[in-house]
Short mmCIF file of C-alpha atoms and ligand atoms in Angstrom, two decimals:
data_model
loop_
_atom_site.label_atom_id
_atom_site.label_comp_id
_atom_site.label_asym_id
_atom_site.label_seq_id
_atom_site.Cartn_x
_atom_site.Cartn_y
_atom_site.Cartn_z
CA MET A 188 147.39 23.27 88.18
CA GLN A 189 147.04 24.15 84.37
CA ASP A 190 150.35 25.89 84.33
CA ALA A 191 152.48 23.16 85.41
CA LYS A 192 151.52 21.11 82.34
CA ARG A 193 154.23 21.43 79.42
CA GLU A 194 153.51 23.36 75.95
CA ILE A 195 153.48 19.95 73.58
CA ARG A 196 154.02 22.01 70.35
CA SER A 197 157.32 23.57 71.90
CA LEU A 198 158.93 19.44 71.47
CA LEU A 199 161.28 18.32 69.14
CA PRO A 200 160.47 14.81 67.79
CA GLU A 201 163.35 12.89 69.67
CA GLU A 202 161.87 14.52 73.12
CA LEU A 203 158.78 13.54 72.35
CA GLU A 204 159.64 10.12 71.55
CA ALA A 205 160.98 9.59 74.69
CA GLU A 206 158.38 11.27 77.26
CA LEU A 207 156.31 9.11 75.36
CA SER A 208 158.23 6.02 75.85
CA ALA A 209 158.11 7.43 79.31
CA LEU A 210 153.85 6.72 79.43
CA GLY A 211 154.51 3.11 77.76
CA GLU A 212 153.76 4.15 74.32
CA PRO A 213 155.67 2.78 71.01
CA ALA A 214 157.73 5.48 69.08
CA TYR A 215 155.13 5.44 66.30
CA ARG A 216 152.88 7.17 68.65
CA ALA A 217 154.96 10.19 68.96
CA GLN A 218 155.78 10.29 64.97
CA GLN A 219 151.54 10.37 64.87
CA VAL A 220 151.62 13.33 67.47
CA PHE A 221 153.94 15.40 66.00
CA SER A 222 152.60 14.98 62.14
CA TRP A 223 149.01 16.44 63.93
CA LEU A 224 151.03 19.32 65.97
CA GLY A 225 152.48 20.30 62.42
CA LYS A 226 149.09 20.27 61.25
CA GLY A 227 148.42 22.62 63.40
CA VAL A 228 145.29 20.95 65.34
CA SER A 229 144.73 22.61 68.72
CA SER A 230 143.25 19.35 71.09
CA PHE A 231 144.29 16.14 71.64
CA GLU A 232 140.55 15.36 70.17
CA GLU A 233 141.76 16.29 67.21
CA MET A 234 144.13 13.53 67.34
CA THR A 235 142.06 10.81 65.72
CA ASN A 236 144.38 7.79 64.64
CA LEU A 237 145.31 7.88 68.62
CA PRO A 238 143.14 5.44 70.92
CA ALA A 239 141.01 7.45 72.95
CA SER A 240 142.95 6.70 76.36
CA LEU A 241 145.87 7.78 75.00
CA ARG A 242 144.27 11.39 74.05
CA GLU A 243 143.34 11.50 77.85
CA LYS A 244 147.10 11.00 78.90
CA LEU A 245 147.87 13.36 76.98
CA ALA A 246 144.94 15.94 77.48
CA ASN A 247 146.30 15.41 81.40
CA ALA A 248 150.11 15.82 81.30
CA TYR A 249 150.48 18.81 78.25
CA LEU A 250 149.41 22.13 76.77
CA LEU A 251 147.74 22.13 73.67
CA SER A 252 146.12 25.47 72.52
CA ARG A 253 145.92 27.67 69.57
CA PRO A 254 146.17 31.61 69.79
CA GLU A 255 143.30 33.59 69.53
CA LEU A 256 142.94 36.11 66.70
CA VAL A 257 142.31 39.25 68.28
CA ARG A 258 142.36 41.31 64.64
CA LYS A 259 143.04 41.17 60.85
CA GLN A 260 143.80 43.56 58.62
CA ILE A 261 144.18 42.96 54.94
CA SER A 262 145.96 45.67 52.82
CA ALA A 263 144.15 47.18 50.07
CA GLN A 264 147.55 47.79 47.98
CA ASP A 265 148.90 44.57 47.97
CA GLY A 266 146.92 41.79 49.69
CA THR A 267 149.38 41.64 52.92
CA VAL A 268 147.97 40.62 56.12
CA LYS A 269 148.47 41.73 59.47
CA TYR A 270 147.53 39.73 62.28
CA LEU A 271 147.03 39.82 65.70
CA TRP A 272 147.30 36.78 67.77
CA ARG A 273 146.67 36.90 71.28
CA LEU A 274 148.51 34.10 73.82
CA ARG A 275 147.35 31.99 76.51
CA ASP A 276 148.66 34.42 79.21
CA GLY A 277 147.00 37.81 77.54
CA ASN A 278 149.68 38.78 75.66
CA ALA A 279 149.64 39.89 72.63
CA VAL A 280 151.78 39.22 69.26
CA GLU A 281 152.12 40.89 65.58
CA CYS A 282 152.79 38.66 62.34
CA VAL A 283 152.38 39.64 59.03
CA VAL A 284 152.22 37.36 55.41
CA MET A 285 153.39 38.88 52.98
CA ARG A 286 152.42 37.85 48.96
CA TYR A 287 155.15 37.83 46.64
CA SER A 288 155.31 36.49 42.82
CA TYR A 289 157.42 33.72 43.92
CA GLY A 290 155.57 32.87 47.15
CA SER A 291 153.92 33.59 50.43
CA THR A 292 156.12 34.55 53.64
CA VAL A 293 155.48 34.94 57.09
CA CYS A 294 157.16 37.62 59.21
CA ILE A 295 156.96 36.58 62.72
CA SER A 296 157.44 38.28 66.27
CA SER A 297 160.12 36.36 68.84
CA GLN A 298 158.74 37.77 72.04
CA VAL A 299 156.60 40.22 73.16
CA GLY A 300 157.68 43.88 73.43
CA CYS A 301 161.98 44.64 72.81
CA ARG A 302 164.53 45.97 74.88
CA GLN A 303 166.91 47.17 72.19
CA GLY A 304 164.98 50.87 71.95
CA CYS A 305 166.27 51.42 68.23
CA ALA A 306 165.51 55.58 67.90
CA PHE A 307 163.92 54.66 64.17
CA CYS A 308 161.58 51.58 65.48
CA ALA A 309 157.90 51.82 66.63
CA SER A 310 158.39 48.94 68.94
CA THR A 311 160.64 51.25 70.87
CA GLY A 312 158.92 52.40 74.18
CA LEU A 313 156.34 49.68 74.30
CA GLY A 314 158.12 48.05 76.65
CA PHE A 315 159.37 44.39 77.00
CA VAL A 316 157.36 41.80 78.54
CA ARG A 317 158.84 38.14 78.16
CA ASN A 318 160.58 36.22 75.25
CA LEU A 319 157.89 33.91 73.26
CA SER A 320 158.24 30.09 73.07
CA ALA A 321 159.49 27.91 70.35
CA GLY A 322 155.47 26.65 70.65
CA GLU A 323 154.45 30.05 70.01
CA MET A 324 156.45 31.06 67.15
CA LEU A 325 155.22 27.92 65.73
CA GLU A 326 151.59 28.93 66.33
CA GLU A 327 152.13 32.39 65.09
CA VAL A 328 153.24 30.31 61.61
CA LEU A 329 150.98 27.66 61.64
CA PHE A 330 147.42 29.71 62.34
CA SER A 331 148.77 32.75 59.71
CA GLU A 332 148.91 29.67 57.15
CA LYS A 333 145.65 28.17 58.12
CA ASP A 334 143.67 31.67 58.19
CA SER A 335 145.52 32.98 55.40
CA GLY A 336 144.52 30.32 53.29
CA VAL A 337 147.91 30.47 51.50
CA LYS A 338 150.74 28.58 51.26
CA LEU A 339 153.67 29.25 53.39
CA THR A 340 157.07 29.45 51.66
CA GLY A 341 158.92 31.10 53.68
CA ILE A 342 159.78 32.63 57.03
CA VAL A 343 161.13 35.77 58.32
CA LEU A 344 162.03 36.58 61.73
CA MET A 345 161.76 40.49 61.44
CA GLY A 346 158.59 40.98 63.79
CA ILE A 347 158.90 42.06 67.06
CA GLY A 348 161.64 41.41 68.89
CA GLU A 349 165.27 40.61 69.32
CA PRO A 350 165.54 36.84 68.38
CA LEU A 351 169.09 36.36 69.19
CA GLU A 352 168.60 37.70 72.63
CA ASN A 353 165.65 34.36 73.04
CA TYR A 354 168.03 32.39 71.43
CA GLU A 355 167.36 28.75 72.77
CA GLU A 356 163.96 29.23 72.18
CA VAL A 357 164.41 30.28 68.44
CA LEU A 358 166.69 27.30 67.66
CA ARG A 359 164.20 25.14 68.73
CA PHE A 360 161.56 26.78 66.47
CA LEU A 361 163.43 26.46 63.92
CA ARG A 362 164.47 22.56 63.83
CA LEU A 363 160.83 22.53 65.22
CA VAL A 364 159.74 24.34 61.34
CA ASN A 365 161.89 22.78 59.81
CA HIS A 366 161.43 19.26 60.36
CA PRO A 367 159.94 16.81 57.45
CA ARG A 368 157.68 15.47 59.91
CA GLY A 369 156.76 19.09 60.48
CA MET A 370 155.36 22.05 58.69
CA ASN A 371 159.42 20.74 56.49
CA VAL A 372 160.30 24.44 55.65
CA GLY A 373 163.67 24.40 54.59
CA MET A 374 166.59 26.57 55.96
CA ARG A 375 167.10 28.57 53.10
CA HIS A 376 163.89 29.64 53.32
CA ILE A 377 164.12 31.42 56.39
CA SER A 378 165.64 34.72 57.57
CA LEU A 379 166.76 35.70 61.13
CA SER A 380 167.38 39.41 61.44
CA THR A 381 169.20 40.58 64.24
CA CYS A 382 169.99 44.08 65.65
CA GLY A 383 174.14 42.92 66.13
CA LEU A 384 174.02 40.88 69.21
CA VAL A 385 177.90 39.53 68.39
CA PRO A 386 177.64 36.69 71.02
CA GLY A 387 174.84 35.05 69.44
CA ILE A 388 175.87 35.40 65.84
CA ARG A 389 178.96 33.18 66.86
CA ALA A 390 176.95 30.95 68.52
CA LEU A 391 174.76 30.86 65.67
CA ALA A 392 177.49 30.20 63.46
CA GLU A 393 178.65 27.11 65.04
CA GLU A 394 174.98 25.76 64.61
CA ASP A 395 175.77 25.46 60.50
CA LEU A 396 172.57 26.28 59.72
CA GLN A 397 171.90 27.17 56.03
CA LEU A 398 169.45 30.15 57.03
CA THR A 399 170.09 33.54 56.36
CA LEU A 400 171.34 35.93 58.59
CA SER A 401 170.47 39.83 58.10
CA VAL A 402 172.16 41.65 60.50
CA SER A 403 170.60 45.45 61.02
CA LEU A 404 173.75 47.75 60.71
CA HIS A 405 172.25 51.70 59.45
CA ALA A 406 175.33 52.93 59.75
CA PRO A 407 179.19 52.63 59.03
CA GLU A 408 180.14 54.25 61.55
CA ASP A 409 180.09 53.62 65.70
CA GLU A 410 179.16 57.60 66.32
CA THR A 411 175.93 57.07 63.80
CA ARG A 412 175.12 53.77 64.57
CA LYS A 413 175.31 54.56 68.41
CA ARG A 414 172.84 57.35 67.74
CA LEU A 415 170.00 55.30 66.27
CA MET A 416 170.50 51.60 68.11
CA PRO A 417 172.04 51.18 71.72
CA VAL A 418 173.29 48.05 71.28
CA ALA A 419 175.94 50.08 69.30
CA ALA A 420 177.26 50.89 72.97
CA LYS A 421 178.18 47.26 73.73
CA TYR A 422 179.30 45.86 70.38
CA ASP A 423 181.25 48.02 68.16
CA ILE A 424 181.56 47.94 64.70
CA ASN A 425 184.88 46.05 64.34
CA THR A 426 184.17 43.68 66.60
CA LEU A 427 180.31 43.40 64.92
CA MET A 428 182.40 43.00 61.61
CA ASP A 429 185.01 40.16 63.14
CA ALA A 430 182.04 37.88 64.08
CA CYS A 431 180.35 38.63 60.81
CA THR A 432 183.32 37.79 58.77
CA GLU A 433 183.84 34.66 61.01
CA TYR A 434 179.81 33.55 60.13
CA PHE A 435 180.69 33.84 56.84
CA ARG A 436 183.80 31.77 56.87
CA LYS A 437 181.97 29.12 58.80
CA THR A 438 178.91 29.30 56.97
CA GLU A 439 179.80 30.24 53.14
CA ARG A 440 176.55 31.90 53.61
CA ARG A 441 176.68 36.16 52.43
CA ILE A 442 175.21 38.18 55.32
CA SER A 443 172.49 40.19 54.17
CA PHE A 444 173.05 43.69 56.11
CA GLU A 445 169.71 45.71 56.74
CA TYR A 446 170.12 49.91 56.26
CA ALA A 447 167.51 51.94 56.87
CA LEU A 448 168.28 54.98 54.91
CA ILE A 449 167.47 58.19 57.36
CA ARG A 450 167.97 61.49 55.50
CA GLY A 451 170.72 63.71 56.88
CA VAL A 452 171.56 61.00 59.35
CA ASN A 453 173.55 58.05 56.93
CA ASP A 454 172.95 59.12 53.76
CA ALA A 455 176.31 60.57 52.78
CA PRO A 456 178.44 59.55 49.86
CA ARG A 457 181.30 59.19 52.68
CA GLN A 458 179.14 56.81 54.39
CA ALA A 459 178.75 54.87 51.03
CA GLU A 460 182.00 54.51 50.58
CA LEU A 461 182.75 53.33 54.44
CA LEU A 462 179.82 50.74 53.84
CA ALA A 463 181.09 49.87 50.91
CA GLY A 464 184.68 48.68 52.68
CA LEU A 465 182.63 46.98 55.60
CA MET A 466 180.84 44.68 52.50
CA ARG A 467 184.38 44.02 50.80
CA ARG A 468 185.38 43.09 54.33
CA THR A 469 182.46 40.47 55.10
CA HIS A 470 181.21 39.31 51.74
CA GLY A 471 177.99 41.10 52.85
CA HIS A 472 175.65 42.31 50.81
CA VAL A 473 173.12 45.38 51.59
CA ASN A 474 169.44 45.40 51.58
CA LEU A 475 168.54 49.40 51.63
CA ILE A 476 165.34 49.89 53.48
CA PRO A 477 163.16 52.83 52.91
CA LEU A 478 162.53 54.39 56.40
CA ASN A 479 159.20 54.21 57.71
CA ARG A 480 157.89 57.22 59.23
CA VAL A 481 157.05 56.81 62.87
CA ASP A 482 154.63 59.18 64.57
CA GLY A 483 156.82 61.63 66.46
CA SER A 484 159.79 60.87 65.30
CA PRO A 485 162.16 63.43 63.89
CA LEU A 486 163.82 60.95 61.29
CA VAL A 487 163.22 61.35 57.70
CA PRO A 488 163.78 58.33 54.87
CA GLY A 489 166.42 59.38 52.56
CA ASP A 490 166.87 58.83 48.28
CA THR A 491 167.01 55.26 48.34
CA ARG A 492 167.91 55.02 44.79
CA LYS A 493 170.58 57.46 45.02
CA PHE A 494 172.11 55.73 47.74
CA ALA A 495 171.93 52.67 46.69
CA GLY A 496 173.43 53.67 43.00
CA LEU A 497 176.38 55.04 44.72
CA LEU A 498 176.92 51.20 46.73
CA ARG A 499 176.57 49.91 43.30
CA GLU A 500 179.46 52.41 41.74
CA GLN A 501 181.85 50.95 44.90
CA GLY A 502 180.83 47.06 43.60
CA VAL A 503 178.99 46.61 46.24
CA ASN A 504 175.58 44.36 45.82
CA VAL A 505 172.44 46.17 47.02
CA THR A 506 168.87 45.37 46.80
CA ILE A 507 166.23 48.15 48.35
CA ARG A 508 162.80 46.23 50.11
CA ARG A 509 159.98 46.73 48.76
CA ARG A 510 157.03 48.59 51.25
CA LEU A 511 154.03 45.94 51.62
CA GLY A 512 151.58 46.92 53.90
CA ALA A 513 152.47 50.47 54.52
CA ASP A 514 148.77 51.34 54.67
CA ILE A 515 147.98 48.78 57.65
CA ASP A 516 150.90 49.50 59.64
CA ALA A 517 152.73 46.16 58.81
CA ALA A 518 155.76 47.48 56.62
CA CYS A 519 159.19 47.05 59.12
CA GLY A 520 159.37 48.76 62.45
CA GLN A 521 156.13 49.71 62.12
CA LEU A 522 154.65 46.80 63.88
CA ARG A 523 153.63 47.09 67.64
CA ARG A 524 151.72 45.33 70.29
CA LYS A 525 148.53 47.21 70.61
CA GLU A 526 146.23 45.85 73.68
CA ALA A 527 144.05 43.20 73.00
CA THR A 528 140.85 44.55 74.16
N1 LIG B 621 165.41 42.88 66.27
C1 LIG B 621 165.79 42.21 64.74
C2 LIG B 621 164.66 42.97 64.02
C3 LIG B 621 163.99 43.97 63.71
S1 LIG B 621 163.26 44.64 62.53
C4 LIG B 621 166.93 43.09 64.08
O1 LIG B 621 167.01 44.59 64.85
O2 LIG B 621 166.99 42.92 63.19
C5 LIG B 621 163.54 44.05 61.10
C6 LIG B 621 164.13 45.15 60.40
O3 LIG B 621 163.27 46.42 60.36
C7 LIG B 621 165.48 45.83 61.03
O4 LIG B 621 166.74 45.89 60.57
C8 LIG B 621 165.21 47.23 61.64
O5 LIG B 621 166.46 48.00 62.37
C9 LIG B 621 164.35 47.62 60.55
N2 LIG B 621 163.31 48.81 61.12
C10 LIG B 621 163.18 49.25 62.15
N3 LIG B 621 162.58 50.12 62.55
C11 LIG B 621 162.18 50.71 61.04
C12 LIG B 621 162.04 51.94 60.48
N4 LIG B 621 160.46 52.73 61.28
N5 LIG B 621 161.89 51.65 59.22
C13 LIG B 621 162.99 50.88 58.42
N6 LIG B 621 162.78 49.67 58.97
C14 LIG B 621 163.05 49.91 60.11
#
């Protein structure tokens, strides 16, 4: 009955404490177990400060594994590393370790596949399989850090999948990875990117976390946004901006609006003006993404410097995202699940 076992890496310290106490163990044992889990052990045998009898009890009750490394590609241009990890059930997920002068960040997936169907994204068309558990997301971080040998200082939930569609597990993951006795990654070093699921943004505002919320906007008017992102038919820009304004009011954290510039689609001066208006309304800033070409797609990149100039003239705070790992298809929107054979 392998499958009946619960995945131990998804448990929060207080849950672990309650469960171990039911097994007749004192609270400090749960703390020891939690620390081991956060160090990336992949068997109970490695928890050497636990009595053998407890290790056996745990192994009978819980699942503890590690993803298998299927493929690893290193960018010759900038040292970006892309990983393909195989999960217990055979599905594979991709994540990317990016090196910056100030530290290293891992970009992780939150789902196997994605169902948002954005026109410009390489994940579109590959189908949605399932949500990842909190433990599986933690494993992406833990084992990418271990394998790459670089100390990770930041995490971005910007890989494959829509994190706010997997809300409960993503929140659990954030609490696990942020825990002082776990990996202890500060919330201010974590970014979460959403295609704009309004109920999720509203719920997240109530959690009062200090993470950075990124919202994929990509167009300042509904007509264009609907052409690019099916989610726009569900939540119009006005509704989305209301939720974003409320998010800022509650958390006092500025939202970063992602905008992949596409020639002739969303790069007109009028669109810069409209976008500037939305930024004034939400107190947000724009993160311009140079569009990454996807095979078979007719969409071509716009001139990011020029568009950034137009936005700056309107007083908008704007950054242009660097294209890391382009030579290994690791740049934004290029991750795709490849069958792990
Ligand atoms: N589901 C989340 C995470 C997606 S990926 C979301 O929608 O925000 C992270 C960012 O990359 C998103 O802003 C996404 O819109 C953008 N992106 C996807 N494909 C891209 C491409 N081909 N070029 C540039 N950016 C892209």
